[in-house]
Tab-separated table of C-alpha atoms in Angstrom:
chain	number	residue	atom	x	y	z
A	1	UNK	CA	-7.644	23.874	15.039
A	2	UNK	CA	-10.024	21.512	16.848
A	3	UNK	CA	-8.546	17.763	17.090
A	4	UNK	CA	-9.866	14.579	18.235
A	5	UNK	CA	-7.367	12.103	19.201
A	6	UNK	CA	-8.393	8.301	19.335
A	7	UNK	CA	-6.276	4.969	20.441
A	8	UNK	CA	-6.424	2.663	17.687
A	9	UNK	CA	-4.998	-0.622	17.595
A	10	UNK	CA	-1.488	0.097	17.459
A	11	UNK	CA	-1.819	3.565	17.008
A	12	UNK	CA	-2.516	7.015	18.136
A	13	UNK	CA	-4.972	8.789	15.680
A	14	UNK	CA	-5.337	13.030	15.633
A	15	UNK	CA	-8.030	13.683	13.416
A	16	UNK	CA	-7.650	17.557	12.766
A	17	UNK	CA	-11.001	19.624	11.870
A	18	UNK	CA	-9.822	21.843	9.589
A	19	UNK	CA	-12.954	22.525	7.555
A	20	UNK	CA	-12.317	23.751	3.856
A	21	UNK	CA	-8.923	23.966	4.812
A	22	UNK	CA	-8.175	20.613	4.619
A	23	UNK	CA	-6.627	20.821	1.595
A	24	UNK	CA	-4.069	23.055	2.169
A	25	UNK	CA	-3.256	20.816	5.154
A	26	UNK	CA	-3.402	17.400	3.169
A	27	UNK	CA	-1.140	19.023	0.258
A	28	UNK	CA	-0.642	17.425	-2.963
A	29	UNK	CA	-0.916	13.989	-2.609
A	30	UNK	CA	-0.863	14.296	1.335
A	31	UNK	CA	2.751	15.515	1.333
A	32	UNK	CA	2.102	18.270	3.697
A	33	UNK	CA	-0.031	15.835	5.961
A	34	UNK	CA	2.998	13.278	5.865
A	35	UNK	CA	5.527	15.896	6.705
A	36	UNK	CA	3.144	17.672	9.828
A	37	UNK	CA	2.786	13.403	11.199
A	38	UNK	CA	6.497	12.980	10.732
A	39	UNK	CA	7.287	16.178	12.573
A	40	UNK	CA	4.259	15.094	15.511
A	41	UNK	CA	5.773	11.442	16.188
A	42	UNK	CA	9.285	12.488	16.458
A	43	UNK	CA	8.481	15.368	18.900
A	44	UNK	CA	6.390	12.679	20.550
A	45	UNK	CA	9.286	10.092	20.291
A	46	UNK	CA	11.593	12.420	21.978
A	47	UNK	CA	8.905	13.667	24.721
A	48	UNK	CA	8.271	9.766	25.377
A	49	UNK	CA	11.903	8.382	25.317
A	50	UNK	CA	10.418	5.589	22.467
A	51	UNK	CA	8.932	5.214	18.961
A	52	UNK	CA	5.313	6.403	19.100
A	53	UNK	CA	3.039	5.621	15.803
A	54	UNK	CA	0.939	8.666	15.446
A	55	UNK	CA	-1.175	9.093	12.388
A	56	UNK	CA	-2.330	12.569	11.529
A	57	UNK	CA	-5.630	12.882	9.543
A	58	UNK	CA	-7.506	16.146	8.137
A	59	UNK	CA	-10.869	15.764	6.166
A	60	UNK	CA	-10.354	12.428	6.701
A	61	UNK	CA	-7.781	12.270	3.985
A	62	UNK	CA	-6.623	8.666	5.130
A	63	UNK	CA	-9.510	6.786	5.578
A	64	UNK	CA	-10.316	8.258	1.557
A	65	UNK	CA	-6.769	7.206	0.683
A	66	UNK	CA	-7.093	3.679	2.255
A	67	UNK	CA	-10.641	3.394	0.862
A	68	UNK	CA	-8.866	4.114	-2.848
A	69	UNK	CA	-6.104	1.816	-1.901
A	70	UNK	CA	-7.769	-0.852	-1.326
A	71	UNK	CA	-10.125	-0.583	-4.293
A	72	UNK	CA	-6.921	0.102	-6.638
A	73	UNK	CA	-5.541	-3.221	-5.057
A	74	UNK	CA	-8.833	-5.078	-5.784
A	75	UNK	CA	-8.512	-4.036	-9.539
A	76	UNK	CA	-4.992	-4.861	-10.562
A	77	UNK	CA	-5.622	-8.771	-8.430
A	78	UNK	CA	-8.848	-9.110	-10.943
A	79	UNK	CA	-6.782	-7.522	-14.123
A	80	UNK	CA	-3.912	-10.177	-12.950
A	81	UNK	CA	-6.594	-12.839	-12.663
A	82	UNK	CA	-7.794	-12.143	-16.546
A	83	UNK	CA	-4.620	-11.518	-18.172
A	84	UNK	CA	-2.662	-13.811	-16.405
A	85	UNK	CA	0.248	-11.389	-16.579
A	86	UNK	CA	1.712	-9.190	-13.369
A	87	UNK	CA	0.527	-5.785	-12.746
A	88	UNK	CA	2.511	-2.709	-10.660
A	89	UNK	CA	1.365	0.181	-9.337
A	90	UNK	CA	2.895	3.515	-9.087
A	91	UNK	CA	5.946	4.181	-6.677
A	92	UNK	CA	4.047	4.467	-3.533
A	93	UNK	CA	4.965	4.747	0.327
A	94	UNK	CA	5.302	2.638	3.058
A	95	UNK	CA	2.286	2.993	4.494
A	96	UNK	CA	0.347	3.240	1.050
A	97	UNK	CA	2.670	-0.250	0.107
A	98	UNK	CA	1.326	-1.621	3.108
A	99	UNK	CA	-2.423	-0.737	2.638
A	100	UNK	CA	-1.904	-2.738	-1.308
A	101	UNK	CA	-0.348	-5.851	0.786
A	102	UNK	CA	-2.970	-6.009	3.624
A	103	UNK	CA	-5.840	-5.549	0.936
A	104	UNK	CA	-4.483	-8.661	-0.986
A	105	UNK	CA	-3.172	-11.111	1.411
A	106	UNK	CA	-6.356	-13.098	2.241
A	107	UNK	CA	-6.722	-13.726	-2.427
A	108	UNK	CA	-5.607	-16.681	-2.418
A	109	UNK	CA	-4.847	-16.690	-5.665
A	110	UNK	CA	-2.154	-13.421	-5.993
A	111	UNK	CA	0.680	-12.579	-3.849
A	112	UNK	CA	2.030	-9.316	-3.698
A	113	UNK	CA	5.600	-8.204	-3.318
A	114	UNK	CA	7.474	-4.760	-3.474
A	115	UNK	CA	9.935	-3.854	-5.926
A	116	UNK	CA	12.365	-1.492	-6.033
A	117	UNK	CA	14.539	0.248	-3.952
A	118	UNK	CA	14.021	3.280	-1.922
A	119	UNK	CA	11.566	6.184	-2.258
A	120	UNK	CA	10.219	4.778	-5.455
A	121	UNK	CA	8.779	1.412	-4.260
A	122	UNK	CA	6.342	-0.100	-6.363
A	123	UNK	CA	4.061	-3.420	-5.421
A	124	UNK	CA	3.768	-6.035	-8.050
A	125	UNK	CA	0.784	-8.471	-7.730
A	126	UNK	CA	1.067	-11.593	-9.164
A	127	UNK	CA	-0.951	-14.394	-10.100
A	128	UNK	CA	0.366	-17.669	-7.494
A	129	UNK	CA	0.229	-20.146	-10.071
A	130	UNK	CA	2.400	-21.214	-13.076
A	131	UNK	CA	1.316	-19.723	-16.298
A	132	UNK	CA	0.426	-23.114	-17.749
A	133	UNK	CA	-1.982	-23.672	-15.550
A	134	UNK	CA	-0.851	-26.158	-13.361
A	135	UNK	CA	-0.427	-25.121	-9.804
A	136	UNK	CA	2.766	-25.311	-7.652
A	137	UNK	CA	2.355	-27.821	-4.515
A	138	UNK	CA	-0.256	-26.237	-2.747
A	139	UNK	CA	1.669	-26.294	0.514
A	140	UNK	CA	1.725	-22.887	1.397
A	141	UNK	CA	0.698	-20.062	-1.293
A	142	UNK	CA	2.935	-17.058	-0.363
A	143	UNK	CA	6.177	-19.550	0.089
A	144	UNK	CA	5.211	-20.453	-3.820
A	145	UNK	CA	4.618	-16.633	-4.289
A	146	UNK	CA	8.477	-16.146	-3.376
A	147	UNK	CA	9.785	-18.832	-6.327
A	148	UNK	CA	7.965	-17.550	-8.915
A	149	UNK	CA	8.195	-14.009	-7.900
A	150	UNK	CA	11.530	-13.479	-9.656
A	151	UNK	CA	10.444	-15.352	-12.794
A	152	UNK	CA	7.635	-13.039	-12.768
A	153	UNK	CA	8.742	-10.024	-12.377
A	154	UNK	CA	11.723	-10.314	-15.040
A	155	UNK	CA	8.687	-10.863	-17.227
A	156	UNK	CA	6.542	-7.722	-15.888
A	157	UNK	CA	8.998	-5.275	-16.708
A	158	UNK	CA	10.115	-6.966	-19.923
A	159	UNK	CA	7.160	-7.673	-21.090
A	160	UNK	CA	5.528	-4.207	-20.517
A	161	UNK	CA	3.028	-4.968	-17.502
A	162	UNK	CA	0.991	-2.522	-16.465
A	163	UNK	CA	1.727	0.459	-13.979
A	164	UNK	CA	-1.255	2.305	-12.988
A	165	UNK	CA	-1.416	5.801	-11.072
A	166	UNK	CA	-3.316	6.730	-7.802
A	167	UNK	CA	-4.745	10.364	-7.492
């Protein structure tokens, strides 16, 4: 299988030509493609004596996923903006949590924050202002974020706020 390896910022990127057959290496969801870059950094890790960060790509699978990401992220901050109310996504992974937080943290007017504990990790965007309408002191957003985080996401989940799926 033909692969082109690249030096991103903080990264090592094999982009594997695979052809039609990217799918079977992708898998559903990317599972298989998570489980062959899991397998590549540690025998990496090992070879180099450190942690490595290697992402694996096929048919350009991640650049698609971050491309979705980022547009799912962009939704749920304008659905928060109109209904005032938190919104979650599905229980999503590390790197696809990350994607959601790096997508929203230049809004200034949602924060985002993960919930849950271990594999299924959700994010919860949130609008950064009371629900009354007045603001909090305007001194820093995300340290506002944090104080009405819990507030709002008691009310999320009690509330029924939205969870929304990623193909």
């Amino acid at each position: 299988v033909p692969c082109e390896v690249s030096i991103a910022k903080d990264r090592v990127r094999a982009s594997l030509d695979c052809g039609d057959a990217a799918g079977l290496l992708v898998g559903r969801e990317g599972q298989t493609l998570a489980s062959v870059q899991y397998l590549a950094t540690r025998i990496r890790a090992r070879d180099l004596g450190g942690a490595v960060r290697l992402q694996v790509d096929a048919g350009n699978y991640r650049e698609k996923q971050d491309d979705r990401l980022k547009e799912l992220a962009e939704s749920l901050a304008e659905r928060v903006k109109r209904s005032r109310r938190p919104q979650m996504t599905r229980p999503l992974s590390a790197y696809q949590r990350r994607m959601v937080h790096l997508a929203l943290e230049a809004d200034p007017e949602v924060g985002t924050r993960s919930k849950g504990e271990g594999a299924p990790r959700r994010v919860m965007i949130f609008l950064l202002t009371k629900h009354d309408g007045v603001s909090a002191p305007a001194k820093n957003p995300k340290e506002r974020a944090a104080a009405l985080f819990e507030q709002e996401s008691d009310s999320c989940l009690a509330d029924g706020g939205s969870s929304l799926l990623i193909d």
